[in-house]
XYZ file of C-alpha atoms in Angstrom:
726
model
C -16.610 9.415 -41.146
C -20.117 10.853 -41.468
C -20.221 10.008 -45.171
C -19.524 6.369 -44.295
C -22.155 6.450 -41.553
C -24.678 7.866 -44.002
C -23.989 5.131 -46.570
C -24.260 2.423 -43.898
C -27.622 3.711 -42.649
C -29.093 4.200 -46.139
C -28.076 0.687 -47.227
C -29.493 -1.022 -44.130
C -32.458 1.105 -42.941
C -34.590 -1.810 -41.733
C -31.748 -3.195 -39.628
C -31.234 0.226 -38.027
C -34.929 0.603 -37.217
C -35.130 -2.946 -35.827
C -32.065 -2.350 -33.642
C -33.649 0.781 -32.163
C -36.927 -1.007 -31.416
C -35.147 -3.941 -29.743
C -32.821 -1.772 -27.644
C -35.645 0.590 -26.646
C -37.827 -2.344 -25.590
C -35.032 -3.852 -23.508
C -34.188 -0.573 -21.763
C -37.818 0.314 -21.025
C -38.661 -3.140 -19.672
C -35.668 -3.336 -17.315
C -35.391 0.277 -16.147
C -36.702 1.392 -12.735
C -39.212 4.192 -12.386
C -37.819 7.714 -12.695
C -38.427 9.382 -9.342
C -37.936 12.961 -8.224
C -37.897 15.059 -5.073
C -38.887 18.553 -3.983
C -37.192 18.203 -0.576
C -34.518 20.889 -0.764
C -32.574 19.561 2.227
C -32.024 16.210 0.536
C -29.907 17.928 -2.118
C -27.329 19.561 0.193
C -23.951 18.008 1.114
C -23.488 16.805 4.685
C -21.046 19.520 5.754
C -23.606 22.349 5.625
C -24.861 23.508 9.029
C -28.541 22.836 8.309
C -27.748 19.203 7.510
C -25.555 18.846 10.604
C -28.412 20.272 12.682
C -30.790 17.733 11.126
C -28.367 14.972 12.149
C -28.396 16.252 15.751
C -32.184 16.214 15.744
C -32.195 12.653 14.395
C -29.734 11.415 17.013
C -30.822 13.319 20.120
C -34.539 13.912 19.505
C -35.669 10.953 17.365
C -39.213 11.240 18.693
C -39.457 14.976 18.279
C -42.770 15.711 16.656
C -42.439 17.195 13.226
C -44.969 19.839 12.151
C -46.282 18.181 9.020
C -49.354 20.398 8.636
C -51.225 23.208 10.353
C -55.011 23.564 10.423
C -55.969 27.246 10.368
C -59.383 28.110 11.865
C -61.255 31.401 11.629
C -64.860 32.534 11.845
C -66.824 32.278 8.608
C -67.985 35.877 9.035
C -64.423 37.134 9.587
C -65.130 38.198 13.165
C -63.226 37.461 16.358
C -63.247 33.961 17.755
C -65.462 33.305 20.782
C -65.010 30.832 23.622
C -67.531 28.576 21.881
C -65.480 28.702 18.683
C -62.344 27.669 20.590
C -64.266 24.813 22.134
C -65.238 23.686 18.616
C -61.549 23.836 17.573
C -60.605 21.596 20.504
C -63.431 19.131 19.754
C -62.591 18.989 16.025
C -58.908 18.399 16.799
C -59.734 15.496 19.100
C -62.139 14.000 16.566
C -59.543 14.210 13.784
C -56.923 12.543 15.969
C -59.417 9.821 16.837
C -59.727 8.948 13.139
C -56.285 7.257 13.402
C -55.238 8.489 9.984
C -51.883 6.900 8.994
C -48.888 9.254 9.497
C -50.918 11.542 11.803
C -49.292 11.234 15.231
C -51.341 13.941 16.929
C -53.646 16.876 16.250
C -52.933 19.446 18.967
C -55.073 22.600 19.294
C -53.090 25.765 19.859
C -53.828 29.081 21.492
C -55.989 31.763 19.935
C -54.007 34.526 18.241
C -53.596 37.786 20.240
C -56.089 39.564 17.945
C -58.510 36.582 18.247
C -58.868 36.290 14.460
C -57.127 32.930 14.043
C -56.599 29.681 15.940
C -54.504 26.735 14.836
C -54.164 23.018 15.395
C -50.775 21.472 14.752
C -50.718 18.138 12.937
C -47.665 16.187 14.098
C -46.162 13.760 11.602
C -42.930 11.734 11.461
C -39.871 13.308 9.880
C -39.699 12.459 6.180
C -36.815 10.100 5.438
C -37.767 9.184 1.864
C -38.587 12.188 -0.340
C -40.553 9.911 -2.684
C -42.942 8.775 0.063
C -46.430 10.249 -0.429
C -48.129 8.858 2.701
C -48.134 12.256 4.454
C -49.680 13.888 1.407
C -52.375 11.212 1.402
C -52.907 11.889 5.117
C -53.532 15.582 4.415
C -56.028 14.589 1.733
C -57.915 12.490 4.310
C -57.704 15.270 6.900
C -59.184 17.781 4.482
C -62.080 15.460 3.721
C -62.796 14.754 7.411
C -62.362 18.425 8.305
C -65.204 19.447 6.006
C -67.513 17.034 7.829
C -66.425 18.275 11.280
C -67.013 21.936 10.386
C -70.703 21.414 9.658
C -72.924 23.090 12.200
C -70.188 25.451 13.430
C -69.460 29.095 12.675
C -65.924 28.192 11.608
C -64.091 27.864 8.318
C -60.710 26.170 8.087
C -57.935 25.149 5.716
C -54.768 23.083 5.998
C -51.308 24.411 5.178
C -47.758 23.403 6.087
C -45.126 21.333 4.303
C -47.211 18.183 3.765
C -50.207 20.221 2.538
C -48.028 22.192 0.136
C -46.477 18.967 -1.133
C -49.970 17.576 -1.812
C -51.029 20.698 -3.695
C -47.759 20.677 -5.624
C -48.288 17.021 -6.586
C -51.751 17.785 -7.930
C -50.441 20.814 -9.820
C -47.502 18.817 -11.232
C -49.771 16.082 -12.602
C -51.727 18.728 -14.470
C -48.501 20.429 -15.544
C -47.052 17.211 -16.957
C -50.171 16.572 -19.032
C -50.343 20.136 -20.344
C -46.647 20.258 -21.169
C -46.698 16.909 -22.946
C -49.801 17.656 -25.014
C -48.771 21.264 -25.654
C -45.308 20.243 -26.848
C -46.663 17.705 -29.343
C -49.351 20.077 -30.655
C -46.866 22.917 -31.160
C -44.397 20.676 -33.004
C -47.086 19.274 -35.305
C -48.628 22.668 -36.101
C -45.307 24.434 -36.732
C -43.943 21.622 -38.908
C -47.171 21.627 -40.923
C -46.748 25.361 -41.503
C -43.063 25.029 -42.435
C -43.163 21.918 -44.657
C -46.891 21.571 -45.426
C -46.444 17.811 -45.018
C -48.344 15.712 -42.462
C -45.652 13.029 -42.647
C -42.912 15.431 -41.554
C -45.230 16.915 -38.936
C -45.746 13.494 -37.350
C -42.192 12.226 -37.875
C -40.656 13.820 -34.722
C -43.658 12.825 -32.602
C -43.391 9.166 -33.638
C -39.602 8.855 -33.553
C -39.030 10.888 -30.393
C -42.020 9.150 -28.845
C -40.007 5.944 -29.301
C -36.751 7.223 -27.837
C -38.315 9.297 -25.035
C -39.187 6.362 -22.734
C -35.838 4.827 -23.658
C -33.969 7.957 -22.556
C -36.092 8.157 -19.406
C -35.278 4.532 -18.629
C -31.542 5.128 -19.066
C -31.738 8.172 -16.790
C -33.656 6.254 -14.124
C -31.079 3.443 -14.282
C -28.229 5.944 -13.952
C -29.916 7.639 -10.986
C -30.351 4.308 -9.239
C -26.815 3.115 -10.025
C -25.139 6.307 -8.785
C -27.679 7.180 -6.041
C -28.653 10.510 -7.603
C -31.787 12.504 -6.787
C -33.784 14.292 -9.446
C -35.571 17.603 -9.000
C -39.381 17.476 -9.184
C -39.413 19.451 -12.474
C -37.112 17.001 -14.304
C -39.905 15.080 -16.059
C -41.406 18.195 -17.668
C -37.932 19.431 -18.569
C -37.030 16.074 -20.122
C -40.157 16.208 -22.278
C -39.311 19.549 -23.817
C -35.602 18.738 -24.161
C -36.233 15.458 -25.972
C -38.917 16.804 -28.280
C -37.358 20.236 -28.725
C -33.743 19.222 -29.320
C -34.803 16.100 -31.222
C -36.965 18.143 -33.577
C -34.050 20.559 -34.064
C -31.760 17.767 -35.216
C -34.454 16.340 -37.497
C -34.909 19.792 -39.030
C -31.171 20.235 -39.573
C -31.142 16.946 -41.489
C -34.352 17.503 -43.478
C -33.409 20.997 -44.622
C -30.076 19.739 -45.915
C -31.748 16.685 -47.471
C -34.205 18.940 -49.294
C -31.351 21.135 -50.443
C -29.538 18.100 -51.898
C -32.696 17.007 -53.730
C -33.105 20.485 -55.196
C -29.527 20.272 -56.428
C -30.470 17.184 -58.478
C -29.316 14.298 -56.260
C -31.398 11.133 -55.981
C -33.063 10.419 -52.592
C -30.515 7.831 -51.419
C -27.410 9.831 -52.254
C -29.166 12.967 -51.044
C -29.571 11.454 -47.582
C -25.932 10.332 -47.550
C -24.973 13.869 -48.526
C -27.182 15.344 -45.787
C -25.665 13.134 -43.078
C -22.172 13.965 -44.332
C -22.739 17.733 -44.341
C -24.709 18.162 -41.110
C -23.314 15.191 -39.185
C -20.273 17.085 -37.913
C -22.348 20.157 -37.036
C -25.011 18.121 -35.214
C -22.415 16.072 -33.344
C -20.452 19.154 -32.323
C -23.633 20.947 -31.313
C -24.797 17.974 -29.265
C -21.322 17.693 -27.767
C -21.519 21.311 -26.620
C -24.892 20.682 -25.008
C -23.732 17.447 -23.378
C -20.551 18.889 -21.852
C -22.481 21.934 -20.644
C -25.010 19.708 -18.904
C -22.258 17.416 -17.650
C -20.629 20.442 -15.994
C -23.537 20.382 -13.546
C -21.948 17.322 -11.931
C -19.544 19.824 -10.356
C -22.446 21.469 -8.535
C -22.641 21.097 -4.773
C -26.442 20.754 -5.035
C -27.755 17.261 -5.589
C -30.672 18.470 -7.728
C -28.321 20.072 -10.257
C -25.793 17.259 -10.002
C -28.447 14.759 -11.080
C -30.147 17.056 -13.582
C -26.923 17.474 -15.590
C -26.317 13.790 -16.388
C -30.051 13.240 -16.969
C -30.254 15.927 -19.630
C -26.883 14.892 -21.094
C -28.160 11.321 -21.512
C -31.324 12.631 -23.181
C -29.334 14.720 -25.672
C -26.919 11.849 -26.400
C -29.776 9.463 -27.191
C -31.354 12.163 -29.363
C -28.059 12.644 -31.230
C -27.763 8.904 -31.952
C -31.330 8.900 -33.261
C -30.639 11.966 -35.402
C -27.633 10.312 -37.048
C -29.112 6.822 -37.516
C -32.834 6.327 -36.884
C -34.047 9.485 -38.624
C -31.922 9.000 -41.783
C -33.023 5.345 -41.921
C -36.735 6.226 -41.814
C -36.432 9.137 -44.248
C -34.344 7.082 -46.707
C -37.173 4.527 -46.807
C -39.767 7.225 -47.445
C -37.678 9.108 -50.009
C -39.396 12.151 -51.490
C -42.734 10.871 -50.143
C -41.691 12.368 -46.801
C -42.639 15.789 -48.251
C -46.056 14.647 -49.516
C -48.306 16.292 -50.636
C -46.196 19.454 -50.938
C -44.130 19.970 -54.105
C -42.132 22.887 -52.710
C -39.140 20.614 -52.088
C -38.507 20.570 -55.859
C -37.605 24.245 -56.158
C -36.000 26.946 -54.069
C -38.141 30.013 -53.314
C -36.601 33.248 -54.530
C -36.484 36.656 -52.860
C -37.080 35.338 -49.338
C -36.625 37.416 -46.219
C -33.529 35.404 -45.318
C -31.993 36.205 -48.703
C -32.626 39.914 -48.157
C -31.247 39.747 -44.609
C -28.152 37.948 -45.859
C -27.626 40.546 -48.576
C -27.900 43.366 -46.026
C -25.462 41.680 -43.614
C -23.007 41.159 -46.473
C -23.150 44.860 -47.368
C -23.229 46.402 -43.876
C -21.916 43.921 -41.293
C -20.732 46.641 -38.891
C -24.234 48.117 -38.651
C -25.765 44.726 -37.886
C -23.123 43.938 -35.264
C -23.823 47.247 -33.529
C -27.628 46.930 -33.659
C -27.696 43.364 -32.334
C -25.102 44.069 -29.624
C -26.970 47.183 -28.405
C -30.274 45.269 -28.340
C -28.869 42.423 -26.232
C -26.845 44.830 -24.078
C -29.904 46.933 -23.255
C -31.858 43.881 -22.125
C -28.875 42.751 -20.066
C -29.282 45.822 -17.855
C -32.504 44.280 -16.530
C -30.400 41.521 -14.942
C -29.135 44.036 -12.380
C -32.475 43.663 -10.569
C -32.277 39.869 -10.337
C -33.212 38.343 -6.966
C -33.211 34.652 -6.051
C -36.242 32.864 -4.620
C -35.654 29.631 -2.673
C -39.187 28.467 -1.966
C -39.571 25.746 -4.598
C -42.865 24.482 -3.191
C -44.872 27.430 -1.891
C -43.842 30.058 -4.424
C -44.607 27.792 -7.369
C -48.162 27.006 -6.292
C -51.211 28.853 -7.621
C -52.504 31.292 -5.007
C -55.930 29.651 -4.918
C -54.571 26.320 -3.646
C -55.822 25.517 -0.127
C -52.342 25.482 1.422
C -51.654 28.993 0.113
C -55.052 30.381 1.172
C -54.669 28.895 4.663
C -51.131 30.286 4.952
C -52.396 33.783 4.160
C -55.160 33.389 6.743
C -52.636 32.201 9.350
C -50.650 35.391 8.958
C -53.675 37.424 10.076
C -52.905 36.457 13.658
C -49.540 34.685 13.969
C -45.953 35.179 12.827
C -45.504 33.955 9.280
C -42.930 31.399 10.392
C -45.414 29.472 12.542
C -45.932 26.747 9.931
C -42.232 25.952 9.655
C -40.149 26.771 12.751
C -36.392 27.149 12.756
C -34.558 24.978 15.294
C -31.478 25.801 17.317
C -29.621 22.908 18.929
C -27.206 23.598 21.786
C -24.869 20.675 22.523
C -22.256 20.223 25.252
C -18.757 19.629 23.886
C -17.515 18.037 27.124
C -20.236 15.328 27.292
C -21.624 16.781 30.505
C -25.292 17.739 31.015
C -26.206 21.361 30.333
C -27.218 23.414 33.421
C -30.827 24.711 33.146
C -29.745 28.237 34.080
C -27.400 28.469 31.099
C -29.933 27.097 28.634
C -32.603 29.511 29.886
C -30.266 32.472 29.461
C -29.421 31.344 25.944
C -33.130 31.262 25.136
C -33.389 34.924 26.085
C -30.494 35.818 23.794
C -32.190 34.055 20.879
C -35.510 35.783 21.590
C -33.820 39.195 21.402
C -32.691 38.627 17.805
C -34.347 41.006 15.376
C -36.725 39.039 13.114
C -37.492 36.345 15.729
C -41.135 36.219 16.809
C -40.904 33.792 19.701
C -38.672 31.050 21.123
C -39.986 27.978 22.897
C -38.663 26.734 26.231
C -35.603 24.500 25.823
C -36.253 20.793 25.477
C -33.452 18.522 26.716
C -32.325 15.265 25.186
C -32.462 12.033 27.189
C -28.919 12.404 28.525
C -29.220 16.171 28.988
C -26.221 16.980 26.767
C -28.274 18.698 24.052
C -31.239 21.056 24.155
C -33.548 22.095 21.353
C -35.191 25.505 20.846
C -38.087 26.022 18.441
C -37.710 29.502 16.941
C -40.690 31.125 15.211
C -39.533 33.754 12.705
C -41.530 36.915 12.091
C -41.391 36.478 8.306
C -42.380 33.642 5.918
C -39.731 30.886 6.053
C -38.603 31.315 2.430
C -38.686 35.121 2.305
C -35.605 37.293 1.879
C -36.263 38.750 5.323
C -36.298 35.308 6.977
C -33.104 34.300 5.184
C -31.420 37.504 6.319
C -32.555 36.874 9.895
C -30.998 33.409 9.973
C -27.867 34.236 7.988
C -26.953 37.666 9.349
C -28.322 37.620 12.913
C -29.617 34.330 14.318
C -26.687 32.128 13.316
C -23.934 34.614 14.294
C -25.545 35.303 17.674
C -26.204 31.593 18.321
C -22.569 30.774 17.506
C -21.002 33.685 19.379
C -23.240 33.653 22.474
C -23.307 29.894 22.998
C -22.159 29.199 26.590
C -18.585 28.056 27.077
C -18.205 24.343 26.447
C -21.141 24.182 24.016
C -21.761 24.328 20.287
C -24.870 25.789 18.628
C -26.289 24.674 15.280
C -29.182 26.370 13.461
C -31.385 24.156 11.293
C -34.832 24.010 9.763
C -36.197 24.952 6.351
C -35.034 28.575 6.394
C -31.534 27.461 7.366
C -31.618 25.018 4.445
C -32.456 27.890 2.099
C -29.552 29.923 3.499
C -27.192 27.028 2.830
C -28.623 26.505 -0.668
C -27.929 30.180 -1.370
C -24.326 29.672 -0.317
C -24.040 26.520 -2.437
C -25.483 28.251 -5.504
C -23.004 31.131 -5.196
C -20.217 28.561 -5.118
C -21.666 26.787 -8.164
C -21.773 30.015 -10.166
C -18.019 30.375 -9.737
C -17.329 26.753 -10.762
C -19.990 25.480 -13.179
C -20.178 28.556 -15.418
C -16.444 28.779 -16.225
C -16.058 25.011 -16.692
C -19.041 24.823 -19.062
C -17.794 27.827 -21.048
C -14.275 26.403 -21.303
C -15.541 22.988 -22.428
C -17.736 24.556 -25.116
C -14.843 26.708 -26.320
C -12.645 23.606 -26.660
C -15.326 21.933 -28.787
C -15.649 25.038 -30.947
C -11.890 25.265 -31.339
C -11.629 21.613 -32.419
C -14.549 21.930 -34.827
C -13.422 25.179 -36.445
C -9.641 24.632 -36.067
C -9.508 28.198 -34.816
C -8.392 29.989 -31.669
C -10.174 33.229 -32.595
C -13.735 32.197 -33.477
C -14.521 30.467 -30.145
C -13.936 33.729 -28.260
C -16.421 35.863 -30.130
C -18.902 32.986 -30.392
C -18.855 32.731 -26.601
C -19.180 36.521 -26.416
C -22.371 36.270 -28.437
C -23.900 33.606 -26.173
C -22.820 35.591 -23.089
C -24.752 38.577 -24.434
C -27.681 36.261 -25.151
C -27.597 34.935 -21.593
C -27.496 38.427 -20.116
C -30.371 39.575 -22.326
C -32.444 36.540 -21.336
C -31.858 36.947 -17.598
C -32.603 40.666 -17.884
C -35.861 40.147 -19.778
C -36.991 37.435 -17.343
C -36.190 39.609 -14.312
C -38.102 42.536 -15.787
C -41.148 40.438 -16.662
C -41.532 38.426 -13.463
C -40.038 40.730 -10.808
C -40.847 44.225 -12.053
C -44.032 43.675 -14.077
C -45.264 40.470 -12.434
C -44.245 41.437 -8.860
C -42.753 38.008 -8.102
C -40.510 37.963 -5.003
C -37.676 36.633 -7.154
C -36.687 34.085 -9.744
C -36.193 30.406 -8.953
C -32.729 30.246 -7.401
C -31.307 27.727 -9.885
C -32.855 29.401 -12.946
C -29.664 31.304 -13.903
C -27.705 28.022 -13.935
C -30.295 26.251 -16.082
C -30.706 29.315 -18.278
C -26.957 29.666 -18.724
C -26.550 26.057 -19.759
C -29.506 26.008 -22.126
C -28.923 29.392 -23.726
C -25.165 28.880 -23.972
C -25.319 25.250 -25.073
C -28.324 25.431 -27.403
C -27.307 28.889 -28.584
C -23.970 27.357 -29.503
C -25.942 24.767 -31.535
C -27.200 27.502 -33.819
C -23.853 29.279 -33.889
C -22.162 26.027 -34.931
C -24.700 25.447 -37.706
C -24.261 28.998 -39.002
C -20.471 29.115 -38.757
C -20.105 25.654 -40.297
C -22.148 26.805 -43.296
C -20.231 30.079 -43.414
C -16.940 28.143 -43.512
C -18.351 25.903 -46.242
C -19.243 28.947 -48.327
C -15.798 30.449 -47.758
C -14.207 27.206 -48.958
C -16.211 27.602 -52.143
C -14.107 30.709 -52.778
C -16.379 33.443 -51.467
C -15.150 36.573 -49.730
C -15.847 36.840 -45.973
C -18.741 39.247 -46.567
C -20.333 37.147 -49.300
C -19.805 33.939 -47.351
C -21.642 35.429 -44.366
C -24.523 36.631 -46.515
C -24.883 33.334 -48.355
C -24.732 31.377 -45.085
C -27.588 33.466 -43.685
C -29.567 32.907 -46.861
C -29.299 29.118 -46.697
C -28.991 28.401 -42.956
C -31.431 31.114 -41.891
C -34.573 29.062 -42.641
C -33.147 26.052 -40.803
C -32.095 28.007 -37.730
C -35.258 30.106 -37.724
C -37.554 27.098 -37.974
C -35.596 25.144 -35.370
C -35.548 28.152 -33.038
C -39.291 28.737 -33.291
C -40.095 25.080 -32.659
C -37.653 24.710 -29.751
C -38.850 27.990 -28.219
C -42.429 26.819 -28.651
C -41.750 23.561 -26.841
C -40.102 25.360 -23.927
C -42.987 27.847 -23.852
C -45.388 24.979 -23.083
C -43.935 24.982 -19.557
C -45.862 28.225 -19.061
C -49.128 26.292 -19.420
C -48.526 24.520 -16.120
C -49.981 27.266 -13.921
C -46.827 27.009 -11.834
C -44.682 30.116 -11.398
C -41.447 28.112 -11.239
C -42.146 26.322 -14.530
C -43.533 29.550 -16.026
C -40.271 31.342 -15.286
C -38.313 28.440 -16.749
C -40.554 28.259 -19.821
C -40.375 31.974 -20.600
C -36.649 32.342 -19.993
C -35.673 29.312 -22.073
C -38.030 30.095 -24.958
C -36.965 33.750 -25.005
C -33.311 32.741 -24.791
C -33.690 30.320 -27.707
C -35.333 33.022 -29.848
C -32.489 35.412 -29.009
C -29.966 32.659 -29.814
C -31.588 31.834 -33.159
C -32.692 35.208 -34.517
C -30.176 37.629 -32.986
C -27.026 35.712 -32.042
C -26.717 33.088 -34.772
C -28.543 34.837 -37.601
C -27.193 38.379 -37.193
C -24.435 38.951 -34.622
C -22.263 35.907 -35.417
C -22.215 36.091 -39.256
C -21.885 39.879 -39.233
C -18.967 39.801 -36.790
C -17.329 36.952 -38.719
C -17.595 39.023 -41.887
C -15.968 41.992 -40.125
C -13.104 39.918 -38.726
C -12.571 38.242 -42.087
C -9.894 35.598 -42.633
C -8.423 36.249 -39.165
C -11.507 34.572 -37.651
C -10.093 31.195 -38.740
C -6.563 31.654 -37.401
C -4.426 29.572 -37.121
C -6.230 26.792 -39.006
C -7.371 28.922 -41.982
C -10.432 26.718 -42.315
C -11.985 29.156 -44.783
C -9.379 28.628 -47.484
C -10.554 27.164 -50.768
C -9.811 23.450 -51.017
C -8.553 21.580 -54.084
C -11.403 20.300 -56.161
C -13.733 23.006 -54.887
C -16.584 24.456 -56.822
C -14.305 27.024 -58.333
C -16.303 30.078 -57.388
C -14.462 33.415 -57.477
C -12.443 34.030 -54.352
C -12.754 37.797 -54.530
C -14.385 40.633 -56.348
C -17.863 39.135 -56.538
C -20.470 41.659 -55.401
C -23.612 40.395 -53.647
C -26.081 41.120 -56.505
C -23.962 39.126 -58.985
C -23.580 36.389 -56.396
C -27.329 36.160 -55.921
C -27.868 35.925 -59.672
C -25.270 33.145 -59.805
C -27.130 31.258 -57.090
C -30.461 31.635 -58.858
C -29.010 30.205 -62.044
C -27.181 27.320 -60.443
C -29.783 26.383 -57.861
C -29.036 25.525 -54.275
C -25.651 23.982 -53.784
C -25.094 20.663 -52.076
């Protein structure tokens, strides 16, 4: 199949290139814009309590003012606020409201804090119904500009925080992040390819080709999101950039290394490309299939952000695979050996490389290498025991010097941390009768007695009196572990249990959303992980015709995942003092490390099986596979890790965690799992690794190499004399 595909592409390269240009142009021109959201509530299913509470608010309190932002005032000298200062706060609030800024319903001055260090003004805004709408962020931008003018001549300083202010700061940070990630990814790919191949043509090849398919993949994803009403997480664009360029460069490397190997074996450029597609086509397709099914498993998630992220990344990998099997071979077949210009190293194989020495050592002492690599990954895995989830996607990812973060810290000098984002409790009659004021007042007292609750507002009744709303200010920041524990373990149980007879209580608000997300993520761990692992094992079993190999290959990626999560937890939580890791990071990490780690395992095991079919013993086959596939896997791993590492340039803790964990996981997958643990363990298991298919058995018409008795030194001499095999 892949041999026929290779011949077709090599014979008609211009037609292939033209087809890609035409299809890409059509997709890009007709596709809608790819949009994303950072509104966590929009990703939860309707049956969760926080979403049901939001529905009650929408139905019974449609005009309830939403706290879009909070202006935090304090004296410039850090002293206590005077009566004159409070008068200035009131005047400034009235002046800001008089500006009639769109989306600003009211600017209401609040009371001075008990310690007289802080005073606030609440900026009321409509409830956000479209997560893509930026009008409230623009309103905060206008408020900040006007606020600077109003503060002149006073002894006050002020800043604006709250959800709309954080969204504005996150938007500004994301624009910078996208630019840095895009530029950083391209620079890293070009520099590393120049170092590896010493050819400017190869260095620019992925940038040009993936630059063509990237907007095409983005257009397909946007069309799919629109067609199936999916929402994308706000980090999807940066993630798509590194996936397309990273995975795409990997597949180009797999092809070019095998193409160069065929040329060194004496084949002409055309037949060499056909040979390369034939030999790596199955491995690339299987590897991409593993990645695609792993990403597709995210559709089983109960969180909309993961449900949409899975198909988006799967589409990106599928488009990259098609390009790797058709567009890349077409372009390279036109260039021929000029693709390596000006380097001449493609004409001869370097001798005595580090990969050759590593392969020889693994062939001689596989048990030692299995033990060393397993202990290394196992030790790092222990760090995962300290893992904690963080649910604040907006605030926790912002640089601490952003105005919304500075103002939030100042607010906490005088008020409960939950002031900027209250929790709401809705008490509704189940018998359609109005609620007696005495019962609602008593219920307020029960809520106020909950440990972790700072204050509870007086109940506000709906128009028909059948529902009342309580604004609950928590003592801790809305996204903190303490706030989540308050809502989950105390506020919700007490609200449910102590609700008066004939009523139902629902707890909503941002903190309640985080509690429900936590519950949804726990459910996803028990569903997505096993399904993804099973799907990958099926692909491995079909590729290798073995029931044994998939088990220890998945063991290796499981160790790699544990080591990656442990290292990330140690770096960001223990050393970096972060409150936790992004709550969906383990899911993303699992899928990338398992799926992309399986890429490298497939490439190594496929080569190992090829060597075994040449008649080599299990030990020699493992050593020779490391010698020849090591440079490919190592180069691909370094480049892919480098592209993921560019996420750390964003100045955003969420993307920094993602960038470090994925780049570290890829390095573990390439240099420990695929290059050491997998070939060494395969050598130890021997022929049983291929049961029941016996895919390592020598085939008729093989190269006729000795099936046993060949020691590694003789084998290496044989390779040096014969050159690199095709």
